[in-house]
PDB file of C-alpha atoms in Angstrom:
ATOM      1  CA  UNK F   1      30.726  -8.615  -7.505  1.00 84.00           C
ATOM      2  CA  UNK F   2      27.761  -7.707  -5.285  1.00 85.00           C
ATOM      3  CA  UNK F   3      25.178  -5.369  -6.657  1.00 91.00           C
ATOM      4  CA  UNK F   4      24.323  -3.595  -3.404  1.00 91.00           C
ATOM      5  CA  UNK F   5      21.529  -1.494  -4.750  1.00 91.00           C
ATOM      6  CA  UNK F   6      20.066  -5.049  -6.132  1.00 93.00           C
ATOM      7  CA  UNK F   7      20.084  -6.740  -2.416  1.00 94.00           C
ATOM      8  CA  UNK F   8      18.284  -3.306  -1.315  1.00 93.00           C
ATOM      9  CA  UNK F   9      15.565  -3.700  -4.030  1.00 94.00           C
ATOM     10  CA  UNK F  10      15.477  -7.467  -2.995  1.00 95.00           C
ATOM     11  CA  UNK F  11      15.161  -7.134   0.706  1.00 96.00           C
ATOM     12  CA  UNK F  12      12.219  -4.371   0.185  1.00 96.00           C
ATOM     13  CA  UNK F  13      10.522  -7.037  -2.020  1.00 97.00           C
ATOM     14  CA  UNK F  14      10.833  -9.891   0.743  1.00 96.00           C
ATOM     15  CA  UNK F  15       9.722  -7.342   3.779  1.00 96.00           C
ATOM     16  CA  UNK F  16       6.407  -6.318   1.504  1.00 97.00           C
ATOM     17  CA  UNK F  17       5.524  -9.634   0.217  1.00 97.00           C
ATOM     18  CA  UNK F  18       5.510 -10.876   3.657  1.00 96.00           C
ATOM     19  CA  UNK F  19       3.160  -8.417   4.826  1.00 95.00           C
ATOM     20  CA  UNK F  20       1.049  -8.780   1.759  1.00 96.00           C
ATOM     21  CA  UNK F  21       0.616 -12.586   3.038  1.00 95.00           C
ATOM     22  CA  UNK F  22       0.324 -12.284   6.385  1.00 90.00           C
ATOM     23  CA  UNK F  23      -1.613 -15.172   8.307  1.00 84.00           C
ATOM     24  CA  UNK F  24      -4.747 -15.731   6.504  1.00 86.00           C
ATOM     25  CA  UNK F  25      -4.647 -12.758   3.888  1.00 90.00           C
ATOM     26  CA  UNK F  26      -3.219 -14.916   1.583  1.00 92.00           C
ATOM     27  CA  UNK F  27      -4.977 -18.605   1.132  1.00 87.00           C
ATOM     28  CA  UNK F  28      -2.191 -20.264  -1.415  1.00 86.00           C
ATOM     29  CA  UNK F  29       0.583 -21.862  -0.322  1.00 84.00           C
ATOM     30  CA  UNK F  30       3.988 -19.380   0.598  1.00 88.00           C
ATOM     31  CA  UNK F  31       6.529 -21.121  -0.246  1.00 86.00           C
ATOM     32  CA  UNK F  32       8.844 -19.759  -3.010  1.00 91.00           C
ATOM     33  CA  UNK F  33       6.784 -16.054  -2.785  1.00 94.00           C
ATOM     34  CA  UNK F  34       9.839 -14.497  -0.874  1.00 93.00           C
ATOM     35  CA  UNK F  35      12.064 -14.790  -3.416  1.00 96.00           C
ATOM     36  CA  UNK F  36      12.270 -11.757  -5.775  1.00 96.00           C
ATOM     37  CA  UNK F  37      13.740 -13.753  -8.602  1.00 96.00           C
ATOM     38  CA  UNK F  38      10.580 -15.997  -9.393  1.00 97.00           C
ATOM     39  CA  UNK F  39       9.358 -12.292 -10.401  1.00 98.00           C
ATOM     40  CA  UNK F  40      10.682 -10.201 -12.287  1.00 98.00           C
ATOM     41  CA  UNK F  41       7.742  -8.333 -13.555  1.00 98.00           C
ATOM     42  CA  UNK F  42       7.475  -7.175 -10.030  1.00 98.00           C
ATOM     43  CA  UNK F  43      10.398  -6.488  -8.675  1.00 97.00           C
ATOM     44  CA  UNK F  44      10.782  -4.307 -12.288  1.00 97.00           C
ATOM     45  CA  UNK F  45       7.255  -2.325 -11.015  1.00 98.00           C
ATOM     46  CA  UNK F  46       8.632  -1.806  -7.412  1.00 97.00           C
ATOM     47  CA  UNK F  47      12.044  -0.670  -8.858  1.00 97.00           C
ATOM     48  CA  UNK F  48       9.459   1.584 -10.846  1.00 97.00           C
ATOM     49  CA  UNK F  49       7.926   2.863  -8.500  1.00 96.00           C
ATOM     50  CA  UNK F  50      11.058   3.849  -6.659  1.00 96.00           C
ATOM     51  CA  UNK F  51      12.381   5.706  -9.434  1.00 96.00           C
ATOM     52  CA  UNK F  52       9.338   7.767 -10.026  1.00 97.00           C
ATOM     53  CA  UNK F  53       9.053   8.618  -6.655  1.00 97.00           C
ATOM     54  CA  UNK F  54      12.716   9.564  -6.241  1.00 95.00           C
ATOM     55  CA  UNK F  55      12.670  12.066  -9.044  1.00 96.00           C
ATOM     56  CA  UNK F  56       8.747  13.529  -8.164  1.00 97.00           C
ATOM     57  CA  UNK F  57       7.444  11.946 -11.685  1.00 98.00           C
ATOM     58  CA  UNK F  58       4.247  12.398 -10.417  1.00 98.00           C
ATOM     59  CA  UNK F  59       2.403  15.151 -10.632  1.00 96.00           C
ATOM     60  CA  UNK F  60      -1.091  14.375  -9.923  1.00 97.00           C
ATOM     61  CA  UNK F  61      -3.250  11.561  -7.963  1.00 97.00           C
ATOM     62  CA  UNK F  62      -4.547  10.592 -11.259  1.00 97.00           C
ATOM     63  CA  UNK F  63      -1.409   9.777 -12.701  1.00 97.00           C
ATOM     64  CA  UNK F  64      -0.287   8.251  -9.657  1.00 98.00           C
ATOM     65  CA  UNK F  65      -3.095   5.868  -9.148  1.00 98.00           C
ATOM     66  CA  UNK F  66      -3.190   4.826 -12.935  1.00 97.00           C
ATOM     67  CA  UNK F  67       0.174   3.261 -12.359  1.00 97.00           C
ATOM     68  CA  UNK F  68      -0.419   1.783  -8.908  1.00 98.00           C
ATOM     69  CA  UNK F  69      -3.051   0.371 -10.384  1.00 97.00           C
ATOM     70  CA  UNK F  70      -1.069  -1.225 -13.329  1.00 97.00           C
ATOM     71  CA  UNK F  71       1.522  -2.459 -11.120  1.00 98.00           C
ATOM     72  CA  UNK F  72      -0.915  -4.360  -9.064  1.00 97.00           C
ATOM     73  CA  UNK F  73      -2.834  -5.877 -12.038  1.00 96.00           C
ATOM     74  CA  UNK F  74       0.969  -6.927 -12.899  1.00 97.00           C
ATOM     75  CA  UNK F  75       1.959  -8.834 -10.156  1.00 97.00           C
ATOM     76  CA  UNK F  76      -1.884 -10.337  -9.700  1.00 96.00           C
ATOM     77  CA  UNK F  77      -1.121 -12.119 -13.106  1.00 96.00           C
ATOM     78  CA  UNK F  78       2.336 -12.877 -12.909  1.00 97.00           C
ATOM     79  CA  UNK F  79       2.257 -14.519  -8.913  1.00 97.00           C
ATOM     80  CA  UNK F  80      -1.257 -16.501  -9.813  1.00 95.00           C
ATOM     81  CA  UNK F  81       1.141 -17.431 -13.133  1.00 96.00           C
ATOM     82  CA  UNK F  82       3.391 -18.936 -10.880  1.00 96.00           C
ATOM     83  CA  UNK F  83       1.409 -20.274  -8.392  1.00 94.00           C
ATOM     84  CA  UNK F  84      -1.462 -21.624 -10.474  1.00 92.00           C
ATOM     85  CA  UNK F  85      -4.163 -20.889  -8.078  1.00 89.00           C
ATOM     86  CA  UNK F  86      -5.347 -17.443  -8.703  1.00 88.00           C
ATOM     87  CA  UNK F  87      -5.535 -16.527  -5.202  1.00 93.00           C
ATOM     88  CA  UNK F  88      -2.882 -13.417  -4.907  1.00 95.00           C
ATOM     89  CA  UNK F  89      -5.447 -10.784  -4.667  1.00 95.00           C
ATOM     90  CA  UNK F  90      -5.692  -7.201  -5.150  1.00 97.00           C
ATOM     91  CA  UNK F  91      -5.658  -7.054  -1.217  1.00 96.00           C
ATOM     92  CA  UNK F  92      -2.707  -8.280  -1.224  1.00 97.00           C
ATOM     93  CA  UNK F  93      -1.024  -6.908  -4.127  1.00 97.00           C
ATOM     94  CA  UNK F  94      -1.831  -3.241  -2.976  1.00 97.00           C
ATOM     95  CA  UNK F  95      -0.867  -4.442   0.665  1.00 97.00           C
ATOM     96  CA  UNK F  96       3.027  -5.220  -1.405  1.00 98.00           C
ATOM     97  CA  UNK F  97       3.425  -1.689  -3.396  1.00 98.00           C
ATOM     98  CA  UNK F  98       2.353   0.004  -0.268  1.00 98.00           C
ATOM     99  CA  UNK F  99       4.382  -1.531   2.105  1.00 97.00           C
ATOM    100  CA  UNK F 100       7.241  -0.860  -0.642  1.00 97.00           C
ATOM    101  CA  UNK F 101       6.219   2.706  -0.812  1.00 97.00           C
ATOM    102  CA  UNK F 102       6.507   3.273   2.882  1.00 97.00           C
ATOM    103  CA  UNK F 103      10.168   1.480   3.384  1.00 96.00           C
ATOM    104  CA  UNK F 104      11.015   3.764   0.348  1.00 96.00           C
ATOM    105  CA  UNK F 105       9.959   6.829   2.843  1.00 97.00           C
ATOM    106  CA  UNK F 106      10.764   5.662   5.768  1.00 94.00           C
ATOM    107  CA  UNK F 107      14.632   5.455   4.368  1.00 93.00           C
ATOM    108  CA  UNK F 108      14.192   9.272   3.375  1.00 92.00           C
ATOM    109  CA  UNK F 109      13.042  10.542   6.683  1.00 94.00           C
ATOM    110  CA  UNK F 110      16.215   8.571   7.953  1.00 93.00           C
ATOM    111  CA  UNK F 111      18.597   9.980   5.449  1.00 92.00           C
ATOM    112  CA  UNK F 112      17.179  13.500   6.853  1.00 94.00           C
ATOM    113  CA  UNK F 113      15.497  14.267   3.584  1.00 93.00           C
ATOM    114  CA  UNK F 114      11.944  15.157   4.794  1.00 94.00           C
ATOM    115  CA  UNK F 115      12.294  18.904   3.427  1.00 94.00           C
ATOM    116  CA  UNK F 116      13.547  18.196   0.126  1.00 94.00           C
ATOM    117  CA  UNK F 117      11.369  14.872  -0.678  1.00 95.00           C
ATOM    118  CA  UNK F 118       8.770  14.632   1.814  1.00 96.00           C
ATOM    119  CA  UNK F 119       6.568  15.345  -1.044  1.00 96.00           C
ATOM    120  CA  UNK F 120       7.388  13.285  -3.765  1.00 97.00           C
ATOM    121  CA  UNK F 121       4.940  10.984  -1.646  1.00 97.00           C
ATOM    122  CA  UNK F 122       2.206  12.853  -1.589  1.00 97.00           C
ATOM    123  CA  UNK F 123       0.083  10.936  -3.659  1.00 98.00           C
ATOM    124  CA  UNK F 124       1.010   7.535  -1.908  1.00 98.00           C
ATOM    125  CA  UNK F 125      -2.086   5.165  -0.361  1.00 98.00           C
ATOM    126  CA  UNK F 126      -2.530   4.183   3.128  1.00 98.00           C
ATOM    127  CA  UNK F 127      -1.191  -0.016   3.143  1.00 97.00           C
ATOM    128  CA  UNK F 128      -4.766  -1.348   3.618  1.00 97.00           C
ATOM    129  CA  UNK F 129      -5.022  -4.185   6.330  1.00 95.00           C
ATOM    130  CA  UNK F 130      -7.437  -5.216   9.114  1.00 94.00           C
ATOM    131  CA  UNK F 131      -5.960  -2.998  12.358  1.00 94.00           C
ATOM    132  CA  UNK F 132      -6.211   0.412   9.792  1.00 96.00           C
ATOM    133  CA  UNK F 133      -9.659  -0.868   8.967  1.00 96.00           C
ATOM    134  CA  UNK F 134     -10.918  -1.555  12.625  1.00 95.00           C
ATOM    135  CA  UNK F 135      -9.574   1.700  13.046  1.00 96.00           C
ATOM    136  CA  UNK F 136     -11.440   3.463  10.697  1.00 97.00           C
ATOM    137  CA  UNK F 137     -14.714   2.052  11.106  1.00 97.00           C
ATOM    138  CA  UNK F 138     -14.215   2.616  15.113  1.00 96.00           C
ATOM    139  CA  UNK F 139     -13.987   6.107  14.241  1.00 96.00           C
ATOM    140  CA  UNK F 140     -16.880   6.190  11.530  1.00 96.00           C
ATOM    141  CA  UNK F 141     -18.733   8.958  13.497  1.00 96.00           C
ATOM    142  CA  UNK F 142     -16.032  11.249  13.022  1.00 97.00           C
ATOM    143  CA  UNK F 143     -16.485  10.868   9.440  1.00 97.00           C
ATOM    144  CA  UNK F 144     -18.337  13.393   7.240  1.00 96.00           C
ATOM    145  CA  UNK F 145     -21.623  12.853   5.282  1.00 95.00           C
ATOM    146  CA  UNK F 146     -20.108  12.298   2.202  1.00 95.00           C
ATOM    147  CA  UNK F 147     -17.632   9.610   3.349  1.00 97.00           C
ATOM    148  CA  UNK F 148     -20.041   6.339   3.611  1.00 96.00           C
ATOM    149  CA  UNK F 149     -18.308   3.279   5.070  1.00 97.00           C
ATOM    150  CA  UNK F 150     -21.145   1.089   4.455  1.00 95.00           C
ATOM    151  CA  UNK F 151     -22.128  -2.201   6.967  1.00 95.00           C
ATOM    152  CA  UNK F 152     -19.691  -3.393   9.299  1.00 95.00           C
ATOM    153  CA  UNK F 153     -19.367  -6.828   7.440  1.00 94.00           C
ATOM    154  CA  UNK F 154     -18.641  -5.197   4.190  1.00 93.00           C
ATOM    155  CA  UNK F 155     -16.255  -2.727   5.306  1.00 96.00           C
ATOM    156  CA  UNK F 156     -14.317  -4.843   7.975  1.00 94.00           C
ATOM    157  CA  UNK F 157     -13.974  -8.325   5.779  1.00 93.00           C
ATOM    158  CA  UNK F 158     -10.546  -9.559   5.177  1.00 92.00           C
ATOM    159  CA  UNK F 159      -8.271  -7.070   2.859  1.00 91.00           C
ATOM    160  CA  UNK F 160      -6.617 -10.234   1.513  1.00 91.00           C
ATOM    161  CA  UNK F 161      -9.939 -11.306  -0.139  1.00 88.00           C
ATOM    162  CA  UNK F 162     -10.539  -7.886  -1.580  1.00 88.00           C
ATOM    163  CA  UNK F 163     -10.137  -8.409  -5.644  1.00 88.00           C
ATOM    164  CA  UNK F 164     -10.914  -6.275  -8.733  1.00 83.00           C
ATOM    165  CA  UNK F 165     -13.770  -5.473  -9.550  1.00 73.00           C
ATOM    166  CA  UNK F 166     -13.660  -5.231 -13.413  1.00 78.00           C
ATOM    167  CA  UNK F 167      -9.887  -4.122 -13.108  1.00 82.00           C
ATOM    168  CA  UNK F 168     -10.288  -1.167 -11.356  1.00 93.00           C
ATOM    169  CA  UNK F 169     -10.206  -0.169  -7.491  1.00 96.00           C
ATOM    170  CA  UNK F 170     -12.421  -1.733  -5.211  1.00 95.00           C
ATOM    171  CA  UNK F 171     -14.852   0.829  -3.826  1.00 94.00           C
ATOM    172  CA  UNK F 172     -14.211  -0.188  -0.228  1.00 96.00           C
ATOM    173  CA  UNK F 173     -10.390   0.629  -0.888  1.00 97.00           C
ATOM    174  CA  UNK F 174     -10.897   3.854  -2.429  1.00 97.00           C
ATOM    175  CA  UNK F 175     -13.672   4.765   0.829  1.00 97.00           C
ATOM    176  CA  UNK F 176     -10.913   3.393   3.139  1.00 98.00           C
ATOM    177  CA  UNK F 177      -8.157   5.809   1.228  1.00 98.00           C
ATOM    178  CA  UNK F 178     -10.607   8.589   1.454  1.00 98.00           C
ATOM    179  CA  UNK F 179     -10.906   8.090   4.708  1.00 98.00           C
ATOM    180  CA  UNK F 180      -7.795   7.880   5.980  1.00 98.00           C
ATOM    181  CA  UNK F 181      -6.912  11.087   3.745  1.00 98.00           C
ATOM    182  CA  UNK F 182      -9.830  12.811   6.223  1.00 98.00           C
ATOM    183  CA  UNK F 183      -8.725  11.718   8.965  1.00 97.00           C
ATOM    184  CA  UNK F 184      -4.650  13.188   7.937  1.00 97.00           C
ATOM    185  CA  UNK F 185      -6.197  16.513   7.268  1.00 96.00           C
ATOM    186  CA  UNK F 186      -7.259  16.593  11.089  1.00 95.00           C
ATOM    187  CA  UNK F 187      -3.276  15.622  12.202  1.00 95.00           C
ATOM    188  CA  UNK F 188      -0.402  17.718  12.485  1.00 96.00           C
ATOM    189  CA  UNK F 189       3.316  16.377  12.665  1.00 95.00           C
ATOM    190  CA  UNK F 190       6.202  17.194  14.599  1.00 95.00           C
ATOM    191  CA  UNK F 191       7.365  19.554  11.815  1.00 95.00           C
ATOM    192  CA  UNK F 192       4.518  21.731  11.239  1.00 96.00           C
ATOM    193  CA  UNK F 193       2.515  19.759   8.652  1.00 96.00           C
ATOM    194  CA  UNK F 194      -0.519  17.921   7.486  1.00 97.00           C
ATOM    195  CA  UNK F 195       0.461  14.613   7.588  1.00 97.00           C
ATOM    196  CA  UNK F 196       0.075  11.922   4.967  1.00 97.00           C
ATOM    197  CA  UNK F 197      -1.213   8.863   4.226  1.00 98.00           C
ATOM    198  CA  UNK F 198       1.733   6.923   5.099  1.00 97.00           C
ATOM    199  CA  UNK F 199       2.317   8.794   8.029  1.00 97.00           C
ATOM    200  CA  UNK F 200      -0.972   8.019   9.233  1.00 97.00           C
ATOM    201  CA  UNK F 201       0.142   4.635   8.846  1.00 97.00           C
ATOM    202  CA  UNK F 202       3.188   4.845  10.959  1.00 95.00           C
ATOM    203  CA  UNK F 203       0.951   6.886  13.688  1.00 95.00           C
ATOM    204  CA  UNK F 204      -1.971   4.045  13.537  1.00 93.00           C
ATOM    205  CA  UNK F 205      -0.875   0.838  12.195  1.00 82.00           C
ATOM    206  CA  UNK F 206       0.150  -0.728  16.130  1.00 77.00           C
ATOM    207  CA  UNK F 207      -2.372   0.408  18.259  1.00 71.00           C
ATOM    208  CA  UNK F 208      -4.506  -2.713  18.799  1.00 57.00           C
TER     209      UNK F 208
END
């Protein structure tokens, strides 16, 4: 017997774990990281995640980070477990559950449920990679006071070497993800609202 909802779980893993390694963002070696069964600890967060976001568990940014957070520290441990090399970072990690959370909306727009659970992803972060970066610091100007990018090299290194910093966010990502939730206030979609991080992300992520 085939457990379809398995092989949907399964194929989300392998299309986010092969953006979070993308060219250089990852330094280890690849092979084996595409296949969801070597981890179970995060295949269980992403089918997690899902869940929560399906039913609108969260009800705050606070809660919502605290477990993105945990899930990433979760599959940092268990892939540099497998690997041995300690070089899955939280770059790419938070590239994975990102990705993940934006296949899980893009199938909900699809399904033509943007009224009824458009906002269960409210709370969601922008994937973080170099073209949203570029982006962002290109656009710097625009920015308030308050929202500091920092130098060019420190804002626009590599996501993939971004890493904990005492296990909790980096500051660039949370400037970048305050950012980006600027920037959405400015933008309007085709149905009347503010759009959100991972729309911004679906507007932004191909234009260089």
């Amino acid at each position: 017997m085939v457990n379809i909802e398995q092989k949907v779980y399964d194929t989300i893993f392998i299309i986010a774990m092969r953006d979070a390694t993308l060219r250089n963002a990852y330094e280890g070696k690849k092979k084996d990281l595409g296949n969801p069964n070597n981890f179970p600890i995060t295949l269980n967060c992403l089918i997690t995640l899902y869940k929560k976001l399906l039913d609108d568990e969260y009800t705050s940014q606070e809660d919502y980070d605290k477990d993105l957070l945990k899930f990433i520290e979760l599959m940092c441990n268990e892939v540099n477990s497998f690997t041995q090399n300690n070089k899955f970072t939280f770059g790419n990690a938070q590239k994975f559950f990102n990705i993940a959370a934006k296949e899980f909306y893009k199938s909900i727009i699809l399904c033509g449920k943007y009224n009824s659970m458009r906002n269960n992803f409210r709370f969601c972060h922008c994937p973080q990679d170099q073209q949203l970066i570029q982006l962002i610091w290109k656009q710097r100007k625009l920015l308030p006071n308050y929202i500091n990018l920092g130098s060019r090299k420190e804002f626009n290194k590599s996501w993939g070497k971004e890493n904990f910093e005492n296990y909790i966010y980096p500051k660039r990502y949370l400037i970048f993800q305050e950012a980006v939730n600027y920037f959405c206030e400015q933008l309007i979609n085709n149905h009347g609202d503010i759009i959100n991080s991972i729309e911004f992300d679906f507007d932004n992520w191909n234009k260089f």
